[in-house]
Tab-separated table of C-alpha atoms in Angstrom:
chain	number	residue	atom	x	y	z
A	1471	MET	CA	85.774	18.065	249.177
A	1472	ALA	CA	83.780	19.489	246.635
A	1473	SER	CA	82.632	15.966	245.184
A	1474	SER	CA	81.831	14.922	248.825
A	1475	VAL	CA	79.541	17.858	249.392
A	1476	VAL	CA	77.870	17.684	245.860
A	1477	ALA	CA	77.362	13.843	246.839
A	1478	ALA	CA	75.810	14.863	250.084
A	1479	GLN	CA	73.676	17.412	248.557
A	1480	THR	CA	72.455	15.113	245.988
A	1481	SER	CA	71.655	12.225	248.513
A	1482	GLY	CA	69.880	14.954	250.681
A	1483	MET	CA	67.839	15.814	247.690
A	1484	LYS	CA	66.546	12.255	247.069
A	1485	SER	CA	65.575	12.132	250.870
A	1486	SER	CA	64.118	15.569	251.022
A	1487	MET	CA	66.704	16.164	253.631
A	1488	THR	CA	64.685	14.618	256.437
A	1489	PRO	CA	66.174	14.478	259.892
A	1490	ASP	CA	67.731	11.023	260.367
A	1491	MET	CA	69.260	11.360	264.024
A	1492	GLY	CA	72.216	9.276	262.496
A	1493	LYS	CA	74.962	10.582	264.708
A	1494	LEU	CA	76.154	8.618	267.917
A	1495	THR	CA	74.620	10.112	271.108
A	1496	ALA	CA	76.815	12.910	272.804
A	1497	THR	CA	78.903	13.249	269.582
A	1498	ALA	CA	77.169	16.577	268.787
A	1499	GLY	CA	78.375	18.039	271.967
A	1500	VAL	CA	76.067	20.598	273.696
A	1501	ILE	CA	75.311	24.313	273.056
A	1502	GLN	CA	78.313	26.614	273.979
A	1503	VAL	CA	77.262	29.922	276.018
A	1504	GLU	CA	77.745	32.144	272.598
A	1505	GLY	CA	75.471	29.696	270.668
A	1506	ALA	CA	77.810	27.446	268.985
A	1507	GLY	CA	77.969	23.670	269.396
A	1508	GLY	CA	80.582	22.387	271.691
A	1509	GLY	CA	81.068	22.677	275.013
A	1510	GLY	CA	79.956	25.089	277.786
A	1511	LEU	CA	82.744	27.841	277.420
A	1512	VAL	CA	84.595	26.676	274.092
A	1513	PRO	CA	83.302	26.135	270.722
A	1514	TRP	CA	84.333	22.549	269.102
A	1515	ALA	CA	84.819	21.624	265.325
A	1516	THR	CA	81.715	19.343	265.692
A	1517	ILE	CA	78.474	20.397	263.945
A	1518	THR	CA	75.519	20.737	266.206
A	1519	GLY	CA	72.406	18.531	265.879
A	1520	TYR	CA	72.411	14.685	265.289
A	1521	GLY	CA	71.647	14.940	261.233
A	1522	THR	CA	74.311	13.267	259.184
A	1523	ARG	CA	75.685	14.397	255.764
A	1524	ASP	CA	72.284	13.458	254.157
A	1525	SER	CA	70.261	15.419	256.722
A	1526	TYR	CA	70.152	18.286	259.112
A	1527	GLY	CA	69.542	18.858	262.928
A	1528	ALA	CA	68.528	21.681	265.015
A	1529	ASN	CA	68.219	22.755	268.550
A	1530	VAL	CA	67.059	25.258	271.258
A	1531	HIS	CA	68.822	26.032	274.324
A	1532	TYR	CA	68.765	27.992	277.656
A	1533	THR	CA	71.989	28.402	279.731
A	1534	TYR	CA	72.188	30.336	283.177
A	1535	ALA	CA	75.309	30.999	284.746
A	1536	GLY	CA	75.320	32.391	288.252
A	1537	THR	CA	78.255	34.048	290.171
A	1538	GLN	CA	78.449	35.851	293.473
A	1539	ASP	CA	77.937	39.259	292.032
A	1540	TYR	CA	76.284	38.370	288.573
A	1541	THR	CA	73.994	36.525	286.347
A	1542	LEU	CA	74.496	35.578	282.593
A	1543	ALA	CA	71.545	34.153	280.689
A	1544	SER	CA	71.907	32.814	277.258
A	1545	TYR	CA	69.181	31.487	275.046
A	1546	GLY	CA	69.067	30.631	271.194
A	1547	VAL	CA	68.627	28.481	268.136
A	1548	ALA	CA	71.030	26.581	265.915
A	1549	VAL	CA	71.010	24.646	263.004
A	1550	GLY	CA	73.572	21.979	261.307
A	1551	ILE	CA	73.005	21.193	257.832
A	1552	ALA	CA	74.789	18.112	256.228
A	1553	ASP	CA	77.237	17.773	258.915
A	1554	ARG	CA	79.041	20.450	257.383
A	1555	VAL	CA	77.580	23.806	258.204
A	1556	GLU	CA	76.463	25.169	261.313
A	1557	LEU	CA	74.189	28.480	261.858
A	1558	SER	CA	73.286	29.783	265.102
A	1559	VAL	CA	71.526	32.751	266.662
A	1560	ALA	CA	72.008	33.474	270.413
A	1561	LYS	CA	70.979	36.351	272.911
A	1562	GLN	CA	72.711	36.992	276.042
A	1563	ARG	CA	71.664	38.897	279.035
A	1564	PHE	CA	74.039	39.856	281.911
A	1565	THR	CA	72.711	41.179	285.173
A	1566	GLY	CA	74.294	42.649	288.450
A	1567	SER	CA	73.146	41.504	291.900
A	1568	ARG	CA	75.477	43.295	294.303
A	1569	ALA	CA	75.914	46.890	294.840
A	1570	PRO	CA	77.118	49.263	293.128
A	1571	LEU	CA	76.218	47.080	290.149
A	1572	ASP	CA	72.791	45.595	291.358
A	1573	ASN	CA	70.849	47.233	288.747
A	1574	LEU	CA	73.082	46.590	285.924
A	1575	ARG	CA	71.727	44.956	282.680
A	1576	ILE	CA	73.588	44.346	279.423
A	1577	ASP	CA	72.039	42.381	276.342
A	1578	GLN	CA	74.166	40.991	273.654
A	1579	ASP	CA	73.004	39.735	270.125
A	1580	ILE	CA	75.466	36.912	268.513
A	1581	TYR	CA	75.282	35.346	265.055
A	1582	GLY	CA	77.127	32.409	264.272
A	1583	ILE	CA	78.428	30.242	261.422
A	1584	LYS	CA	80.877	27.416	261.733
A	1585	VAL	CA	82.160	25.108	258.526
A	1586	ARG	CA	83.720	21.667	258.879
A	1587	LEU	CA	86.733	21.687	256.594
A	1588	ALA	CA	88.192	18.390	257.218
A	1589	GLY	CA	88.058	15.176	259.176
A	1590	ASP	CA	85.480	13.217	260.933
A	1591	ILE	CA	85.357	12.540	264.899
A	1592	VAL	CA	83.914	9.303	264.320
A	1593	TYR	CA	84.951	7.769	261.131
A	1594	ASP	CA	88.773	8.904	261.418
A	1595	GLN	CA	89.455	6.387	264.571
A	1596	ASP	CA	92.288	4.701	262.671
A	1597	THR	CA	94.360	8.122	262.329
A	1598	TRP	CA	95.363	10.775	264.323
A	1599	MET	CA	93.453	13.321	261.979
A	1600	PRO	CA	91.060	15.458	263.883
A	1601	GLN	CA	87.616	17.243	262.902
A	1602	ILE	CA	88.790	20.444	262.178
A	1603	ALA	CA	86.299	23.718	261.470
A	1604	ALA	CA	86.371	27.436	260.866
A	1605	GLY	CA	83.823	29.699	262.739
A	1606	MET	CA	82.656	33.309	263.005
A	1607	MET	CA	80.966	34.864	265.831
A	1608	VAL	CA	79.152	38.419	264.873
A	1609	LYS	CA	78.666	40.154	268.067
A	1610	ARG	CA	76.516	43.307	268.958
A	1611	ASN	CA	76.251	44.818	272.377
A	1612	ASN	CA	73.040	46.491	272.894
A	1613	GLY	CA	74.118	49.155	275.644
A	1614	ILE	CA	73.740	49.355	279.144
A	1615	GLY	CA	70.734	49.646	281.454
A	1616	GLY	CA	70.756	50.498	285.291
A	1617	LEU	CA	73.854	52.807	285.696
A	1618	GLY	CA	72.421	55.993	284.998
A	1619	ALA	CA	74.172	58.217	282.439
A	1620	VAL	CA	76.385	55.323	281.538
A	1621	ASN	CA	74.282	53.799	278.814
A	1622	ASN	CA	77.156	52.521	276.291
A	1623	VAL	CA	80.018	50.255	276.779
A	1624	LYS	CA	82.226	52.978	275.141
A	1625	MET	CA	81.916	54.707	278.190
A	1626	LEU	CA	83.588	52.269	280.116
A	1627	GLY	CA	86.511	52.377	277.859
A	1628	ALA	CA	85.634	50.004	275.105
A	1629	LYS	CA	86.572	51.145	271.501
A	1630	ASP	CA	83.477	49.604	269.860
A	1631	ASP	CA	80.013	48.138	270.730
A	1632	SER	CA	80.209	45.421	268.095
A	1633	GLY	CA	82.837	42.968	266.869
A	1634	ILE	CA	83.516	39.659	265.208
A	1635	ASP	CA	85.351	36.521	266.797
A	1636	TYR	CA	87.024	34.173	264.287
A	1637	TYR	CA	88.144	30.725	265.590
A	1638	LEU	CA	89.455	27.582	264.013
A	1639	ALA	CA	88.747	24.316	265.968
A	1640	ALA	CA	90.172	20.649	266.099
A	1641	THR	CA	88.231	18.144	267.913
A	1642	LYS	CA	89.466	14.406	268.303
A	1643	LEU	CA	87.454	11.747	269.780
A	1644	PHE	CA	89.299	8.551	270.675
A	1645	LEU	CA	86.282	5.937	271.023
A	1646	GLY	CA	88.430	3.287	272.420
A	1647	GLN	CA	89.421	5.186	275.140
A	1648	SER	CA	86.126	7.171	275.648
A	1649	LEU	CA	88.020	10.277	275.364
A	1650	LEU	CA	87.227	13.493	273.617
A	1651	LEU	CA	89.904	16.355	273.132
A	1652	ASN	CA	89.520	19.788	271.563
A	1653	ALA	CA	91.680	22.966	270.816
A	1654	THR	CA	90.426	25.905	269.663
A	1655	VAL	CA	92.311	29.427	268.569
A	1656	ARG	CA	90.140	32.342	268.805
A	1657	ALA	CA	90.961	35.949	267.160
A	1658	THR	CA	89.108	38.171	268.962
A	1659	LYS	CA	88.815	41.792	270.687
A	1660	ALA	CA	86.129	41.069	272.885
A	1661	ASN	CA	85.907	42.051	276.659
A	1662	GLN	CA	84.084	39.568	278.521
A	1663	MET	CA	82.821	37.601	275.390
A	1664	GLY	CA	81.672	41.185	274.181
A	1665	ILE	CA	79.641	42.044	277.158
A	1666	LEU	CA	81.723	44.864	278.047
A	1667	GLY	CA	82.432	45.717	274.425
A	1668	PHE	CA	85.361	45.337	271.986
A	1669	GLY	CA	88.695	46.699	272.209
A	1670	GLY	CA	89.673	49.265	274.913
A	1671	ASP	CA	91.902	51.909	276.358
A	1672	LYS	CA	94.615	49.328	277.200
A	1673	GLY	CA	94.531	47.714	273.403
A	1674	ASP	CA	92.638	47.551	270.226
A	1675	ARG	CA	93.872	44.790	268.298
A	1676	TYR	CA	92.869	41.092	267.398
A	1677	GLN	CA	94.811	38.913	269.706
A	1678	ALA	CA	94.914	34.989	269.326
A	1679	MET	CA	93.419	33.250	272.608
A	1680	LEU	CA	93.803	29.627	273.271
A	1681	GLU	CA	91.015	27.501	274.550
A	1682	GLY	CA	90.846	23.791	275.017
A	1683	SER	CA	88.480	20.979	276.417
A	1684	ALA	CA	88.822	17.474	277.680
A	1685	VAL	CA	85.823	15.007	277.966
A	1686	TYR	CA	85.607	11.764	279.453
A	1687	LEU	CA	82.485	9.501	278.349
A	1688	LEU	CA	81.355	7.648	281.233
A	1689	ASN	CA	78.759	5.854	279.241
A	1690	ARG	CA	76.181	6.426	276.400
A	1691	LYS	CA	74.401	9.071	278.644
A	1692	TRP	CA	76.670	10.429	280.800
A	1693	VAL	CA	79.915	12.756	280.093
A	1694	VAL	CA	82.390	14.779	282.356
A	1695	GLY	CA	84.867	17.342	281.323
A	1696	ALA	CA	86.767	20.373	282.059
A	1697	GLU	CA	87.600	23.328	279.778
A	1698	TYR	CA	89.842	26.485	279.887
A	1699	ARG	CA	89.516	29.712	277.933
A	1700	MET	CA	92.086	32.481	277.764
A	1701	LYS	CA	90.800	36.039	277.551
A	1702	PRO	CA	92.252	39.588	276.734
A	1703	ARG	CA	92.978	42.335	278.706
A	1704	ASN	CA	91.969	45.506	276.984
A	1705	LEU	CA	90.109	47.482	279.778
A	1706	ALA	CA	91.542	49.424	282.616
A	1707	ALA	CA	88.148	49.179	284.131
A	1708	ASP	CA	88.062	45.340	284.047
A	1709	ASN	CA	90.877	43.286	285.189
A	1710	GLU	CA	89.788	40.363	283.006
A	1711	LYS	CA	90.754	36.760	283.805
A	1712	ASP	CA	90.631	33.659	282.000
A	1713	TYR	CA	87.519	31.420	282.098
A	1714	TYR	CA	87.469	27.693	283.320
A	1715	ASP	CA	84.951	25.100	284.165
A	1716	ALA	CA	84.337	21.542	285.310
A	1717	PHE	CA	81.102	20.058	284.235
A	1718	VAL	CA	79.215	16.865	284.157
A	1719	ALA	CA	76.376	16.481	281.043
A	1720	TRP	CA	73.527	13.952	280.665
A	1721	PHE	CA	72.082	12.808	277.392
A	1722	PRO	CA	68.690	10.835	278.371
A	1723	SER	CA	68.039	10.786	274.491
A	1724	LYS	CA	69.252	12.623	271.476
A	1725	ASN	CA	66.565	14.842	271.872
A	1726	LEU	CA	67.627	16.300	275.194
A	1727	SER	CA	70.790	17.280	277.399
A	1728	LEU	CA	71.451	18.920	280.438
A	1729	THR	CA	74.944	20.092	281.679
A	1730	LEU	CA	75.769	21.222	285.094
A	1731	ALA	CA	79.085	22.897	285.660
A	1732	TYR	CA	81.118	24.852	288.419
A	1733	VAL	CA	82.513	27.984	286.424
A	1734	SER	CA	85.113	30.469	287.213
A	1735	LEU	CA	84.727	33.635	285.108
A	1736	GLY	CA	87.504	35.573	287.183
A	1737	ASP	CA	87.229	39.219	287.888
A	1738	ILE	CA	84.448	41.076	285.907
A	1739	THR	CA	84.961	45.003	286.346
A	1740	VAL	CA	86.897	46.768	289.006
A	1741	TYR	CA	83.714	47.843	290.667
A	1742	ASN	CA	82.881	44.093	292.140
A	1743	SER	CA	86.496	43.183	291.860
A	1744	ARG	CA	86.740	39.561	293.271
A	1745	ARG	CA	86.880	36.176	291.631
A	1746	GLN	CA	83.403	35.329	290.236
A	1747	GLU	CA	82.841	31.644	290.791
A	1748	GLY	CA	79.565	29.874	290.663
A	1749	VAL	CA	76.907	27.284	289.035
A	1750	TYR	CA	76.375	26.866	285.182
A	1751	LEU	CA	73.351	25.160	284.054
A	1752	SER	CA	72.226	24.531	280.503
A	1753	VAL	CA	69.336	22.667	278.710
A	1754	GLN	CA	69.265	21.801	275.082
A	1755	ALA	CA	66.482	20.216	273.153
A	1756	GLY	CA	66.446	19.278	269.406
A	1757	PHE	CA	67.269	16.704	266.900
């Protein structure tokens, strides 16, 4: 592995690491709601951008998810280096639209890093070896607005207003069958991705959550898929449920992608205690 990294770095120095857009369309995935490359809800082992091992890629994204009672907006920047390392920064804003939480506003900052450990989703077609990557998301909740004296997630029962998610992802692309499968294991204390803090009155330990994606490539520009994401249950004030979605993504070029999905985020707080279902829309531009 070390020799391949050195070779990639040396080749990159010779080419001044100019963007080469060398990956196949759609194989970089889209940007996940926490800023990592992958699907909409689940990070994959893929490295964002279309740069190969001798290059780099970067993108900006904006994501909107709206349910009956809440809206989640996310925007940020992600960079893939030598098809080996991914760095990302994302900002989430969660707001309420229905009483008693119609004035609710919660912001969260997320800093991510992902490293490809083994495998290649394109070149390992003659083996069962998936691409494997390890990642980390450093999250900081910036407090609560619109709830009067309740201005911090700790006042809802969370143990902390910051935390770290760790994950291991395996992604396998079957080009002959136009099928991509991904499985991710995440160690987390986050409540609603960290929007409601970390840990709580019902539990304050890391738990292993399973996440998965299945994607079918209709052609070079259109894909459809579905995802599932387990969630912890740490807060008495939030009967948290697992997430899932069904999506279609369009890649008119390597510089642009649009994703539209039906998403279910389960219950979010006991104050608006009904299943939150709605629309997810994400726009990504980059190279």
